[in-house]
Structure formats: structure tokens, C-alpha cells
Tab-separated table of C-alpha atoms in Angstrom:
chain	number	residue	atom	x	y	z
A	297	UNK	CA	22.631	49.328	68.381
A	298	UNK	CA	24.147	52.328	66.402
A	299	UNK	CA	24.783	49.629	63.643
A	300	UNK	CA	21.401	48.377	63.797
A	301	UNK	CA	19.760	51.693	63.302
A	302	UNK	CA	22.369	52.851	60.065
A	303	UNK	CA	21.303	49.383	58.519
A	304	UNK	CA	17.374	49.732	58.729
A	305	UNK	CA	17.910	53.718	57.712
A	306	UNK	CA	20.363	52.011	54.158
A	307	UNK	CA	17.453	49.661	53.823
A	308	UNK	CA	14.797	52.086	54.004
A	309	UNK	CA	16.647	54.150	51.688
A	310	UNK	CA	17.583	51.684	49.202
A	311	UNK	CA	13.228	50.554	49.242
A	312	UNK	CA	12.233	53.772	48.379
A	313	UNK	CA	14.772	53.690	45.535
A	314	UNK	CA	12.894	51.660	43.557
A	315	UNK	CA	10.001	53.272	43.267
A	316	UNK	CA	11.598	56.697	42.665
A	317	UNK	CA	13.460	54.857	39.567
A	318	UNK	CA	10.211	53.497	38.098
A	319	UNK	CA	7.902	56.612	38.317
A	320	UNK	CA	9.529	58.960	35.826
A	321	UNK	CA	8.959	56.627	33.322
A	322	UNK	CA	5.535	55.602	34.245
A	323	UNK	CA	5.023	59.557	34.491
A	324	UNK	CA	6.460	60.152	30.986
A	325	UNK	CA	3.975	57.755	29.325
A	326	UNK	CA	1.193	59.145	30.484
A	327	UNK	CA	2.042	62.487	30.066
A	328	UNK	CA	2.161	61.463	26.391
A	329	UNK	CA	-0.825	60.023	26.195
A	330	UNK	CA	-2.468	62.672	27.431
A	331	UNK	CA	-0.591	64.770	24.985
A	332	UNK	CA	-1.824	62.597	21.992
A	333	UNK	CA	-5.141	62.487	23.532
A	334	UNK	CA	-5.812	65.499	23.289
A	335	UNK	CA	-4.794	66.484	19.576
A	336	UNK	CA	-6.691	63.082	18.456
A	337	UNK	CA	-9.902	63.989	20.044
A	338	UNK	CA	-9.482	67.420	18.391
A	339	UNK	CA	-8.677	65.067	15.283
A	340	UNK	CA	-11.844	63.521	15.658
A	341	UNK	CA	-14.066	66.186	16.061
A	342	UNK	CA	-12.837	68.024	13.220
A	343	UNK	CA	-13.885	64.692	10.800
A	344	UNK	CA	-17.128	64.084	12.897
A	345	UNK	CA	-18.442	67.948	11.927
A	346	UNK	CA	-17.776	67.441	8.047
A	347	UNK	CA	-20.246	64.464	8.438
A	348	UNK	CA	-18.718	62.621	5.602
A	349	UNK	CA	-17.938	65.434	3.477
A	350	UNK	CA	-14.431	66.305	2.593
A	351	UNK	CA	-11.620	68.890	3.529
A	352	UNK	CA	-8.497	70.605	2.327
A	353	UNK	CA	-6.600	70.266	5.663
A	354	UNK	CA	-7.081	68.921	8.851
A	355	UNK	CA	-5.894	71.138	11.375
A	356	UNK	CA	-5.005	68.901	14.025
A	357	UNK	CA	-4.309	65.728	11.712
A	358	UNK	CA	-1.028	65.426	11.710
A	359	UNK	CA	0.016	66.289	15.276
A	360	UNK	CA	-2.748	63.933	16.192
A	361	UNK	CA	-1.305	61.164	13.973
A	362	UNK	CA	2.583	61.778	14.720
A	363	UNK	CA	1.836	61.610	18.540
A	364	UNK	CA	0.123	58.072	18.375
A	365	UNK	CA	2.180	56.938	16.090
A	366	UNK	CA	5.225	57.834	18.702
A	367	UNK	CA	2.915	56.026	21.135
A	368	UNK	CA	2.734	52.918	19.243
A	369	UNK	CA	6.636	52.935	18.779
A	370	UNK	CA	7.745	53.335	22.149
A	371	UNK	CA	4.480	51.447	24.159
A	372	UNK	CA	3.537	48.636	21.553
A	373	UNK	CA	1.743	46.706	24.834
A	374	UNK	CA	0.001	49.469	26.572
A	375	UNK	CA	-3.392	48.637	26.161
A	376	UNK	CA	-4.292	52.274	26.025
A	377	UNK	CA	-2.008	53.126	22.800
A	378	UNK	CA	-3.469	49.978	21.400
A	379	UNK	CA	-6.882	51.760	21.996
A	380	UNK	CA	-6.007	55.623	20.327
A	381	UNK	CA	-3.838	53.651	17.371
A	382	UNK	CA	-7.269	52.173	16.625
A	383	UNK	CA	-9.473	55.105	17.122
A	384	UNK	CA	-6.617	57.203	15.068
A	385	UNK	CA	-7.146	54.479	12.136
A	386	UNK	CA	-10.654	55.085	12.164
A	387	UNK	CA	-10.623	58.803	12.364
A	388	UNK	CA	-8.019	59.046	9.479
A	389	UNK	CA	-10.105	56.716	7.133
A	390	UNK	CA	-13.617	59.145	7.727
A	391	UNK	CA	-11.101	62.033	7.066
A	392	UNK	CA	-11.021	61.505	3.921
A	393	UNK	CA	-14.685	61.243	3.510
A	394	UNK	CA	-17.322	58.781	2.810
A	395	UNK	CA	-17.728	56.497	0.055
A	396	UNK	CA	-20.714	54.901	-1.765
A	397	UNK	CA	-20.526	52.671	-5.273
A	398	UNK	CA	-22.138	54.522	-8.200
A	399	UNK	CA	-24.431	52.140	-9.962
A	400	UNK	CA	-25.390	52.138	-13.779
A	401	UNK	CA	-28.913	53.718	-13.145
A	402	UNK	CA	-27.388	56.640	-11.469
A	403	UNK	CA	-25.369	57.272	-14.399
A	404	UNK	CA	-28.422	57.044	-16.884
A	405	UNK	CA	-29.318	60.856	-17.327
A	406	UNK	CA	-25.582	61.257	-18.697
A	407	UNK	CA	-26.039	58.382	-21.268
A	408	UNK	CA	-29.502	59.643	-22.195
A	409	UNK	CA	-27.466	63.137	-22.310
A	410	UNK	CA	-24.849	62.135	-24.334
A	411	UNK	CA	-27.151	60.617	-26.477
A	412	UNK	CA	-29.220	63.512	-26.952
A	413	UNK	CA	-25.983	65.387	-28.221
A	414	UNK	CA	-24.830	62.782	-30.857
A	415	UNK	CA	-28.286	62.947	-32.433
A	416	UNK	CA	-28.794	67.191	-32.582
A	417	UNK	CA	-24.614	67.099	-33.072
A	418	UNK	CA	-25.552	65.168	-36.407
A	419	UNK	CA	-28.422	67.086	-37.227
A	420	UNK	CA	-27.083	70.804	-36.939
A	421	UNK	CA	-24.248	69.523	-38.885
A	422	UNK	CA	-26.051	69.001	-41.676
A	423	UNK	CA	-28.594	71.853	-41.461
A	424	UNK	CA	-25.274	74.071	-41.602
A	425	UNK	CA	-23.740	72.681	-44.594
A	426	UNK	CA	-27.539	72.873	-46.316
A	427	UNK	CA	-27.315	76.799	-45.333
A	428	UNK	CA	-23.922	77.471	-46.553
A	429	UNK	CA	-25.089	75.942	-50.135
A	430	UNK	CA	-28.415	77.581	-50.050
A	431	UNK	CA	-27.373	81.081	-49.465
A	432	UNK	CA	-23.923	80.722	-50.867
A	433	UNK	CA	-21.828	82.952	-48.647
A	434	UNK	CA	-18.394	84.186	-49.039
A	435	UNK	CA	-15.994	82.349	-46.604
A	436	UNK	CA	-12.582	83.684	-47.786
A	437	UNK	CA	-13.701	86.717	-45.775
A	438	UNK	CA	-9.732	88.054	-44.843
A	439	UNK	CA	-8.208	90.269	-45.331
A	440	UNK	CA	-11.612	92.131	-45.864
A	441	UNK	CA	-11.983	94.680	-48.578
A	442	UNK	CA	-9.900	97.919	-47.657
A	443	UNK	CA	-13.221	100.508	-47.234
A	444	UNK	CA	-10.699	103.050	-48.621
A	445	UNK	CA	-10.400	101.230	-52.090
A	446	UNK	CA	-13.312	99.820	-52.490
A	447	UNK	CA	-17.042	100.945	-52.700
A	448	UNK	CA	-18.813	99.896	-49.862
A	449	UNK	CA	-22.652	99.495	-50.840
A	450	UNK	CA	-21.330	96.840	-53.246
A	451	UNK	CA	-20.391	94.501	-50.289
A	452	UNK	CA	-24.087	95.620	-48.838
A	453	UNK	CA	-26.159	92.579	-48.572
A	454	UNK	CA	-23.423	89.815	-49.249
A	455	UNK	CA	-23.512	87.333	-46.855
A	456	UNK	CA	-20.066	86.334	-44.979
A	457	UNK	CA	-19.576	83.401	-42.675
A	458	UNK	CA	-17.285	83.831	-39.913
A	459	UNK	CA	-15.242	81.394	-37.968
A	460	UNK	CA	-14.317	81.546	-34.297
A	461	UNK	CA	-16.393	84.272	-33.185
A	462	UNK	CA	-15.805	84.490	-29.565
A	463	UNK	CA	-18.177	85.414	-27.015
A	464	UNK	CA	-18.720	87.058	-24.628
A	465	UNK	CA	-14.581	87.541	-24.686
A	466	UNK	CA	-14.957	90.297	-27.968
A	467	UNK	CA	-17.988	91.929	-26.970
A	468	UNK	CA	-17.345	95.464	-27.083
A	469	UNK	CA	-19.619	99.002	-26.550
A	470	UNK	CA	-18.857	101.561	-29.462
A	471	UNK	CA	-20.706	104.973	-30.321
A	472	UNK	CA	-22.826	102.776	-32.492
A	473	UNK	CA	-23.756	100.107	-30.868
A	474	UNK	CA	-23.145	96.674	-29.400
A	475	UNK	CA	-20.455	94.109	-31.828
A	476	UNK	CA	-18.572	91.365	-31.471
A	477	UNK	CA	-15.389	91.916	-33.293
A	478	UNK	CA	-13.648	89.546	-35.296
A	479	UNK	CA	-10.267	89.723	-37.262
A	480	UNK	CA	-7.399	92.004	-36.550
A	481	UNK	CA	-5.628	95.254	-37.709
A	482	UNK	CA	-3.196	93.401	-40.449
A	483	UNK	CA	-6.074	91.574	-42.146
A	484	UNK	CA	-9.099	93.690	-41.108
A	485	UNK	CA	-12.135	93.892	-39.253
A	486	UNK	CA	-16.125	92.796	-39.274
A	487	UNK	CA	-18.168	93.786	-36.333
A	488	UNK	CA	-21.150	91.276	-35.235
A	489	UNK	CA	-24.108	93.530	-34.278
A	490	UNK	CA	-24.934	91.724	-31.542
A	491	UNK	CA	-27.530	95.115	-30.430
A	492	UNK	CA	-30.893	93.380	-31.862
A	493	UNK	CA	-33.658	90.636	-32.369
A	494	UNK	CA	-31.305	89.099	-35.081
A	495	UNK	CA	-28.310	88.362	-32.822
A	496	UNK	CA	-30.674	88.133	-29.155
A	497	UNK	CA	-33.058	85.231	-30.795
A	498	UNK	CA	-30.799	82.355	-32.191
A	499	UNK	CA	-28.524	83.351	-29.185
A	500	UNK	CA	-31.168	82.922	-26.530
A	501	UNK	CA	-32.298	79.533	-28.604
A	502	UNK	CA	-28.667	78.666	-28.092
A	503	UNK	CA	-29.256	79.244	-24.055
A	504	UNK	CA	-32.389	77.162	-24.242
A	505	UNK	CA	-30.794	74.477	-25.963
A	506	UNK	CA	-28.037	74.235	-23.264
A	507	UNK	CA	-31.007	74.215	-20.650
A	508	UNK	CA	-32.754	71.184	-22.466
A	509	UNK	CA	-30.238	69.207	-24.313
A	510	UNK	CA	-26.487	69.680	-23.216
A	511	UNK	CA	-25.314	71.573	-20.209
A	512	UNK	CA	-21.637	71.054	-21.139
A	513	UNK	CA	-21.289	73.736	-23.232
A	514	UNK	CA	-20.943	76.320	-20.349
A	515	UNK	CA	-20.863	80.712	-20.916
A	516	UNK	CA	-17.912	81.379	-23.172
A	517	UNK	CA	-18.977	80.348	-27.174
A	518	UNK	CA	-17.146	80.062	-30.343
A	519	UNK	CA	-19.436	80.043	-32.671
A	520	UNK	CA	-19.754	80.359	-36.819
A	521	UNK	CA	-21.970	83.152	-37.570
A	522	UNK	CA	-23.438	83.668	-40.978
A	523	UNK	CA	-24.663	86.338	-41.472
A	524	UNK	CA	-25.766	89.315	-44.147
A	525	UNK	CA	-23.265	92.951	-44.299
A	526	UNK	CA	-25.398	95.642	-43.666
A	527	UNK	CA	-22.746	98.916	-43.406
A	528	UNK	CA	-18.928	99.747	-42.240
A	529	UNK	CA	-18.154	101.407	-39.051
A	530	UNK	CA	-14.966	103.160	-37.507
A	531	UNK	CA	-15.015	101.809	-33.678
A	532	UNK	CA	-12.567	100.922	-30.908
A	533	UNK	CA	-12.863	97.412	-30.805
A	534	UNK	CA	-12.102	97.408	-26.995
A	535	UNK	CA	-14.333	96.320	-23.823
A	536	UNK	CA	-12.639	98.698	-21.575
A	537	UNK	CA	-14.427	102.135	-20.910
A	538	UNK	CA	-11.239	104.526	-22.003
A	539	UNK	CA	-11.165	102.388	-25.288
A	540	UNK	CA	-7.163	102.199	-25.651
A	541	UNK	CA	-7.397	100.297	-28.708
A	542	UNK	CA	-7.011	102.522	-32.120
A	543	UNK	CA	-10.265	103.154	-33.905
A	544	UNK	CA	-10.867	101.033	-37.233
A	545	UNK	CA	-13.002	100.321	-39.668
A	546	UNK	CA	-15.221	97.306	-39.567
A	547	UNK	CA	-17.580	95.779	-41.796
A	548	UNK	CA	-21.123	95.275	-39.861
A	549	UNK	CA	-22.590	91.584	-39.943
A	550	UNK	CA	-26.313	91.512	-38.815
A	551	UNK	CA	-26.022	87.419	-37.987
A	552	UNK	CA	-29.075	85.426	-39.310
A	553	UNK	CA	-27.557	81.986	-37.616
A	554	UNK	CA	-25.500	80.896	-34.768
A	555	UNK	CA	-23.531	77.741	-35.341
A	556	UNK	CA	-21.802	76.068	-32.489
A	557	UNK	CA	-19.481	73.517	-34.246
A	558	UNK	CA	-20.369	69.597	-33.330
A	559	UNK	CA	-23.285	71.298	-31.106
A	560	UNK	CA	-25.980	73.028	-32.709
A	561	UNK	CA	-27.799	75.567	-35.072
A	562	UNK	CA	-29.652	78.349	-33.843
A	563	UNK	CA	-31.624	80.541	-36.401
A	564	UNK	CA	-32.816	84.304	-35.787
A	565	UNK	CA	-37.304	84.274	-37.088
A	566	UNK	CA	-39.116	87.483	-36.848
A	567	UNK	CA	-42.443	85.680	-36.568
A	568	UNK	CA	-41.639	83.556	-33.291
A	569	UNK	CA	-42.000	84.593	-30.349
A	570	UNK	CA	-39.232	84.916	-28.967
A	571	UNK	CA	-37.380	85.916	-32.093
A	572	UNK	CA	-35.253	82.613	-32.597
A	573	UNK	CA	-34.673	78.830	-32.825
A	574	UNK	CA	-32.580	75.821	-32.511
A	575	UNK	CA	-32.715	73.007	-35.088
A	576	UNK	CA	-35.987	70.628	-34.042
A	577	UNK	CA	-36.141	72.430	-30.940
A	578	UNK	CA	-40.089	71.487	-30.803
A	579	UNK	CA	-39.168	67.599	-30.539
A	580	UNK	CA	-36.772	67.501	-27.619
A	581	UNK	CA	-39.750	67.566	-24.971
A	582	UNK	CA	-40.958	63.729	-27.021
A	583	UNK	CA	-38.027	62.835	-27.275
A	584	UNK	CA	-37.275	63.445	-23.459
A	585	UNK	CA	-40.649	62.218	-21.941
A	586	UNK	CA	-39.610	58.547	-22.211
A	587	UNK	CA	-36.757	59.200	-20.273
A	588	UNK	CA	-38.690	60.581	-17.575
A	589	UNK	CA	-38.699	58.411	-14.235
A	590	UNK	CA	-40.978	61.185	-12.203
A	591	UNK	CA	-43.343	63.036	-14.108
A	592	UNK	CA	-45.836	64.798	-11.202
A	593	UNK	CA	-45.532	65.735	-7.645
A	594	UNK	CA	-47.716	63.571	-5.842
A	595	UNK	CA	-50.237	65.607	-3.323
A	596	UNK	CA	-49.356	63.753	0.051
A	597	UNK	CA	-45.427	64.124	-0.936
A	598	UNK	CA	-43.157	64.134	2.242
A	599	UNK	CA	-40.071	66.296	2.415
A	600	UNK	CA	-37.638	63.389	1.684
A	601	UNK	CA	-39.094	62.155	-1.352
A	602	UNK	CA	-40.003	65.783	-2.609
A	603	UNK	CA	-36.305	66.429	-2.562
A	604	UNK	CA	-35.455	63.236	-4.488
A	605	UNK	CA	-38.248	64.018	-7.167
A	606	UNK	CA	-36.853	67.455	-7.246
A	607	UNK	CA	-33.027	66.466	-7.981
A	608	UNK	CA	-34.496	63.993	-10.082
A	609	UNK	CA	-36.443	66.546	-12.657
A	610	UNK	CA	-32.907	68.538	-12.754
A	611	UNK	CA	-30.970	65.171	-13.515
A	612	UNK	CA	-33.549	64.642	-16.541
A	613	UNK	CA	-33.801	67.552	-17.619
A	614	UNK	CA	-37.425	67.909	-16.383
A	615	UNK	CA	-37.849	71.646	-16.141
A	616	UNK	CA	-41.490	71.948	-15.572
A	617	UNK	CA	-41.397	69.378	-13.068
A	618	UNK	CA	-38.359	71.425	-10.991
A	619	UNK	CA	-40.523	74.075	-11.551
A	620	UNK	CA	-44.066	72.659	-9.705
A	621	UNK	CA	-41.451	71.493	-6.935
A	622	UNK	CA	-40.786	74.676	-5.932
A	623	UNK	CA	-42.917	77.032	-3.879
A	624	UNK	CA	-45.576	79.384	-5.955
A	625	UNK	CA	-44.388	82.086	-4.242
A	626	UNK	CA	-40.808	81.730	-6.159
A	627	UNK	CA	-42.539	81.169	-9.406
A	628	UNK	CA	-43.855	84.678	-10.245
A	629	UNK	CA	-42.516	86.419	-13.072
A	630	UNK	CA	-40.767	88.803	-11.226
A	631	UNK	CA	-38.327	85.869	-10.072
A	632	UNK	CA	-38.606	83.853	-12.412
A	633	UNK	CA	-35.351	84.792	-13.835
A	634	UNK	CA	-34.068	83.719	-10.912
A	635	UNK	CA	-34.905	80.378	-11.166
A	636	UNK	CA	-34.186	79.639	-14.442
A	637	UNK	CA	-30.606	81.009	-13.308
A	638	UNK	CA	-30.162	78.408	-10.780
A	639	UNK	CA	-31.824	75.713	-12.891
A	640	UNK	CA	-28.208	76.284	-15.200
A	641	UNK	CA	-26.702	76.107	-12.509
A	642	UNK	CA	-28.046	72.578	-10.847
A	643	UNK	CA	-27.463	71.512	-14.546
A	644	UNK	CA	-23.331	72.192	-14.724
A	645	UNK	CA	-22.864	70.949	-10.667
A	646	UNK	CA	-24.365	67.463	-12.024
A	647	UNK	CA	-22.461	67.661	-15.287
A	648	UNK	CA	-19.101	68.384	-13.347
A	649	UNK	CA	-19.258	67.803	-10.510
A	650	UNK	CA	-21.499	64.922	-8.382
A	651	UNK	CA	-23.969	62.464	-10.064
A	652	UNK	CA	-25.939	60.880	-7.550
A	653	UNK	CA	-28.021	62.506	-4.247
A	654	UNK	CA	-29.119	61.185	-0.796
A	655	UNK	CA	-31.444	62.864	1.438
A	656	UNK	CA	-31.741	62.068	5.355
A	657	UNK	CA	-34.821	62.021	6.978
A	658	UNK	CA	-36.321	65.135	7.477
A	659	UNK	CA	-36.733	67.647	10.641
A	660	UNK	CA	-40.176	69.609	10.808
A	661	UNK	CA	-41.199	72.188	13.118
A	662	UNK	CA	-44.238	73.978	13.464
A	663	UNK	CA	-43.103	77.985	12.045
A	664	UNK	CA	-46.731	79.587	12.976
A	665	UNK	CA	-50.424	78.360	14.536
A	666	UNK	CA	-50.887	75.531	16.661
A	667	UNK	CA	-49.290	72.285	16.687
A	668	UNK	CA	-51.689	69.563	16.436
A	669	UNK	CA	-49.188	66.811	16.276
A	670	UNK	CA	-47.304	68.293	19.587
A	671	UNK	CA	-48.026	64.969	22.046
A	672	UNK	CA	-46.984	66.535	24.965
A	673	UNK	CA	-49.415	69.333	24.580
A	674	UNK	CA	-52.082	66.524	23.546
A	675	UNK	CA	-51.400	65.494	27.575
A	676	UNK	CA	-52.902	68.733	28.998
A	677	UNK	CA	-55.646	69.999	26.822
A	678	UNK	CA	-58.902	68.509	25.728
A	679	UNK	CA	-60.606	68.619	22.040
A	680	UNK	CA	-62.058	72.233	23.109
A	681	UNK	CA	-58.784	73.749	24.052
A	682	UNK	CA	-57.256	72.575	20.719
A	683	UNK	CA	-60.160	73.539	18.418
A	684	UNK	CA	-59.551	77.075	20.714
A	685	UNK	CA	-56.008	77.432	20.096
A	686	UNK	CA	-56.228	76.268	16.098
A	687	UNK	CA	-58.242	79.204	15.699
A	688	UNK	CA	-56.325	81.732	17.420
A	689	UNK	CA	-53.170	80.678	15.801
A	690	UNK	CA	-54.764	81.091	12.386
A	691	UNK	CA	-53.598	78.981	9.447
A	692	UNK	CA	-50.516	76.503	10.639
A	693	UNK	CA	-47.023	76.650	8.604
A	694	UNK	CA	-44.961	73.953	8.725
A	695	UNK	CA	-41.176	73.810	8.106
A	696	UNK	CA	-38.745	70.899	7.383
A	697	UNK	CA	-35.179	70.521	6.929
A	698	UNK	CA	-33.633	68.001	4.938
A	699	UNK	CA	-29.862	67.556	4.502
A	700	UNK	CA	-28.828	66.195	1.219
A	701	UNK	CA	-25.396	64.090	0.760
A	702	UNK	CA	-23.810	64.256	-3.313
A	703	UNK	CA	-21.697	61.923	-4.403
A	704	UNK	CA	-19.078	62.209	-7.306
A	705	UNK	CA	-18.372	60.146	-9.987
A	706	UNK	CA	-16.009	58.025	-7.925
A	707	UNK	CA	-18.582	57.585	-5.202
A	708	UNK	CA	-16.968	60.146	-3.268
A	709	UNK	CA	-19.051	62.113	-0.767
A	710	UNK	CA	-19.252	65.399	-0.716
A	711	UNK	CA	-20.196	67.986	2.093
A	712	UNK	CA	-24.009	67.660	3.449
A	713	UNK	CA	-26.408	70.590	2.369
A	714	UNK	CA	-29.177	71.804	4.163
A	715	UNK	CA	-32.177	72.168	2.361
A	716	UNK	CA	-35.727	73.986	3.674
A	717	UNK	CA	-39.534	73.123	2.713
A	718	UNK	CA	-42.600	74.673	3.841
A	719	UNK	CA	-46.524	73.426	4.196
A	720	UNK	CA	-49.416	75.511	4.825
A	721	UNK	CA	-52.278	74.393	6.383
A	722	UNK	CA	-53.053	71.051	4.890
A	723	UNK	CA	-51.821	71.717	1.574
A	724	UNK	CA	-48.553	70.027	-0.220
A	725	UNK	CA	-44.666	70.238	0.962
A	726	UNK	CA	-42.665	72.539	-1.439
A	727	UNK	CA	-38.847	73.335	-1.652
A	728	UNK	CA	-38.465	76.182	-0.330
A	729	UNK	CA	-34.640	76.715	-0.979
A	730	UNK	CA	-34.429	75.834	-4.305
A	731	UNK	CA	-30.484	77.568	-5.142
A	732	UNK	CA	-28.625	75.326	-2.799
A	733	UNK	CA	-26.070	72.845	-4.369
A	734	UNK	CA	-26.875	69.778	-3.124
């Protein structure tokens, strides 16, 4: 009996061995799966809030990653790895953002563009070499005549052209004024007055020129100045306020053109306006118009399409059309500066850096007065109560948000952008927001 009982006690024993053997390793799976769960759902979430866009780093990519792919390796069969290898394949493709193919029409502004350029390129070209043999100018300018051998008022009047004058790198403050300088102690100095109407209008014509024809050519200018010697000074020609730099003599240039080489020609005129021109300026709005794909804001606009007319007029150039996008309120000379600004700046982010815009469908929301469209509210009240409540709430306000999606030149997404629009009343949409990038 004694024997009886030891063998059913070994047998017992030797049973429960089994399972005891197999449950570590069932145990260690899952606890690695849970591991790698975690860090891919992390993963995941981190590509599901750029919403296409792209990042630097992913924070929990590559721990997310190394984990399933140990997974993979060690449980090829377990229908669960099979599962988180796939969702890991998917997250790591969306990492890296999403993708659309840029067609030929969404790369028309930049032919029209470059187009634009050849023509003015060829025009200014030869409107500076008709000004060079017109006013005859000296343009062996260095070394410059040594003001201490030489009498000054017989260099008075002689127009100089001058090569490579950088700005706004060599603008400098002196006791006299507000110059450019150009040359160097060993072969001399001439100082641009850049203080007046004569440098401020072919400058600003310059600005308007990259505004209308070719926003490539960006802040910092080289240009050729010609221009007429008017006196000699003894300045600092340094930009910092202690004025290290040794004081010199410099011839002053009052400039009476601006040349940007292979760009364009801006002149300085009294009797305009605003003091200055470019070369044809007055035909780039005919020449533009039958580029024009959008040329009015329609009254009934909705958000979505208000935002593609709007990215439209800054693709082509269209400034009066960006401008009746945008809300009156933002239009009023005292900001007007303002926009203009960020009109540059739309220009250069679709010059550099994305060519092509998609909006989503918008989100409004009533801002202030009653909501007449609010169904749920339709389901209590009668046509008294809602004619009651209109008036009390006074004029309604509507606001929408639309999120736009730019794409690069390699179809490449980049982040989403919100971007606001306001209605009053029962009056037209307008962009509200009008800085954001898209």
C-alpha cells in the first residue's frame, strides 16, 4: 500500500511537471508582446497626430520597431506578432508622411514665373547697356582719386557705376547720413547715399518688382548702381554703434538707377508717385491677366473654395485678388503694411518650399447671435421663439476652420495648417487669418 501511495505521489509530481516547464515560455512571449505593444501604440499615435505631415524624430520609433522586429524573429507563427509586424509596417510607412503626384497644372505659376523673368531679364539688360552709353559713366572707378591730391569739385557731378554693391550687408549710420559703402582702405572708398527719394524710389520699385514678377530674388541685393558724385565725406564705414572701423574718406554717390544683374532695372523719377520705377513696370498687370485662373470672389463663396481662390491669387501673383479675400477689417491702411509683408512671404514659401495646396472641409460654428441652422434647437421652438431670439442676439457671426495640407515639389506632404474665416450676418466668408503658411 505504502508503494502504491509513493507511485501516485511520483506521478502526480511528474504531471504537474509539464506544465511548470511550458509556462515560462508561454509567460515570456507575452510579456514581450505586451512590451512591444505598448511602444508601437505610442508609435502610432505619434504618426496619427502629424496627420500626414512630417517629423524630425519619432520618439518611440525605434523601440517600437526593434521590439516587433524581435517578435517576428523569435515567434514567426504567433498570429499576434503577425498582427503588430503588420500594423508596425503601416505605421512606419505614414511616418514618413503622405504623398500625392504633382501634376503639370500645379506647376504652371512657376513656368509662367520663369517666363516672366526671361522676358524683363532680357529687357533690363538692354535698358542698362542703353544707360551706360547714354550718360557715359566712368567704370574704372578704383582706386578712387586720393581727396588729398586731387580737387574734389572737379569729380562733382561725374557719374560712376559701381559693381557689387551689397545690401543691406554695407549699410552703415555715419554723422552724415545713411550710405552703403563700397571699396576698401587700399583702393578707396564711395559711399551710396542711400538717406533719400533717389536711393528709396528705384529701391522700393525693386521690392515691387519682386512682389509682381520674381519672388526668388529674396532680402540681401547686389546690385550695379549708377549713379552721379555729389561730395566726399570722412565716415566710419561700420554698422556697429561704437564704429570700430577707422574713419575715411568716401566719395558720395546719389544713385539715379538700381541694376540687379540678369534681373532688372529700377530708375529713381521725381514726378511719380512714389519716386521710382522698374523697366515696363505698367505692363506686367496685361501681361499677367491671361494667366489668371480666378479673377473675383464669388458672393455665395464657401470657406473651402475661398481658401483655394485665396492660395490661388498668391500662386499667380494676383495681389488684388489676395487682397478682396481677406477681411476689410485687415485692409485699412494702418495694416496694410502688414499684409503686404505676409503677401512676400506666401510668395518665397511657394517659391521654396511647397507648390500645390489642399483644403479639408470646413468646421463652422456660430461665434455670436442665434443659430438658425442649430436642428436640435429647431426641435423645441416655434417660428416666434426664433424670430425672438434672432433679435436679441443681434447680428449673427459665423466662424469656420479649414485645415490646409501643402505639398512639395516631390509630392511630399507637409504638416496641416489651420486656417480661420468669418461671416457676418448674411454677407460673404472672408479669411480671417491671412499670415499662416499653409
Amino acid at each position: 500500500m505504502k508503494r502504491i501511495m509513493t507511485a501516485f505521489l511520483i506521478g502526480i509530481f511528474l504531471g504537474s511537471a509539464v506544465p511548470c516547464s511550458a509556462a515560462p515560455a508561454n509567460s515570456e512571449a507575452d510579456r514581450q508582446i505586451s512590451f512591444a505593444e505598448h511602444y508601437l501604440k505610442e508609435f502610432e499615435k505619434e504618426v496619427e497626430r502629424q496627420k500626414g505631415g512630417q517629423k524630425d524624430r519619432y520618439r518611440y520609433q525605434r523601440d517600437a520597431l526593434e521590439r516587433v522586429q524581435t517578435l517576428v524573429q523569435s515567434y514567426p507563427d504567433n498570429p499576434k506578432v503577425k498582427e503588430m509586424y503588420a500594423r508596425a509596417r503601416t505605421a512606419l510607412m505614414k511616418s514618413y508622411g503622405n504623398y500625392m503626384e504633382i501634376t503639370p497644372d500645379m506647376l504652371a505659376y512657376k513656368r509662367n514665373e520663369e517666363e516672366l523673368r526671361k522676358r524683363y531679364s532680357a529687357i533690363s539688360s538692354e535698358a542698362w547697356k542703353k544707360k551706360i552709353e547714354e550718360l557715359a559713366p566712368e567704370t574704372k572707378v578704383f582706386p578712387t582719386p586720393d581727396p588729398m591730391n586731387v580737387a574734389p569739385t572737379e569729380y562733382f557731378g561725374k557719374y560712376v557705376v559701381l559693381e557689387d554693391v551689397k545690401y543691406p550687408n554695407n549699410q552703415f549710420y555715419g554723422a552724415t547720413g545713411e550710405f552703403i559703402h563700397v571699396g576698401k582702405p587700399s583702393s578707396g572708398y564711395y559711399f551710396v547715399d542711400i538717406g533719400g527719394r533717389n536711393w528709396l524710389g528705384p529701391y522700393e520699385a525693386v521690392k515691387r518688382f519682386r512682389r509682381t514678377v520674381d519672388a526668388s530674388i529674396g532680402d540681401v541685393f547686389s546690385f550695379a548702381v549708377l549713379g552721379k558724385i555729389t561730395g566726399i565725406v570722412m565716415e566710419s564705414p561700420d554698422a556697429s554703434q561704437d564704429k570700430k572701423a577707422p574713419f575715411v574718406w568716401g566719395w558720395i554717390v546719389v544713385p539715379e538707377l538700381l541694376y540687379l544683374p540678369d534681373k532688372i532695372i529700377a530708375y529713381y523719377d521725381a514726378e511719380k508717385e512714389s519716386s521710382g520705377y522698374f523697366e515696363q513696370e505698367e505692363k506686367v498687370k496685361d501681361i499677367k491677366e491671361g494667366w489668371y485662373t480666378v479673377k473675383s470672389v464669388p458672393d455665395d463663396v464657401d470657406p473651402k473654395r475661398l481658401m483655394e481662390i485665396f492660395a490661388t491669387a498668391i500662386k499667380e501673383k494676383n495681389y488684388d485678388l489676395y487682397v478682396d479675400c481677406i477681411r476689410p477689417e485687415w485692409r485699412e491702411m494702418a495694416v496694410r503694411g502688414n499684409v503686404l509683408y505676409h503677401w512676400d512671404l506666401h510668395q518665397r514659401r511657394f517659391n521654396e518650399q511647397y507648390v500645390a495646396v489642399v483644403f479639408d472641409d470646413p468646421v463652422i460654428q456660430v461665434v455670436k447671435g442665434f443659430d438658425t441652422d442649430d436642428n436640435l434647437q429647431d426641435f423645441f421652438l416655434d417660428d416666434k421663439q426664433r424670430d425672438r431670439l434672432t433679435k436679441m442676439a443681434g447680428e449673427k457671426e459665423e466662424r469656420a476652420t479649414v485645415y490646409s495640407r501643402a505639398y512639395d515639389e516631390n509630392g511630399r506632404q507637409q504638416n496641416p495648417v489651420p486656417h480661420y474665416l468669418v461671416r457676418k450676418g448674411s454677407g460673404r466668408w472672408y479669411v480671417d487669418s491671412y499670415a499662416p503658411r499653409f
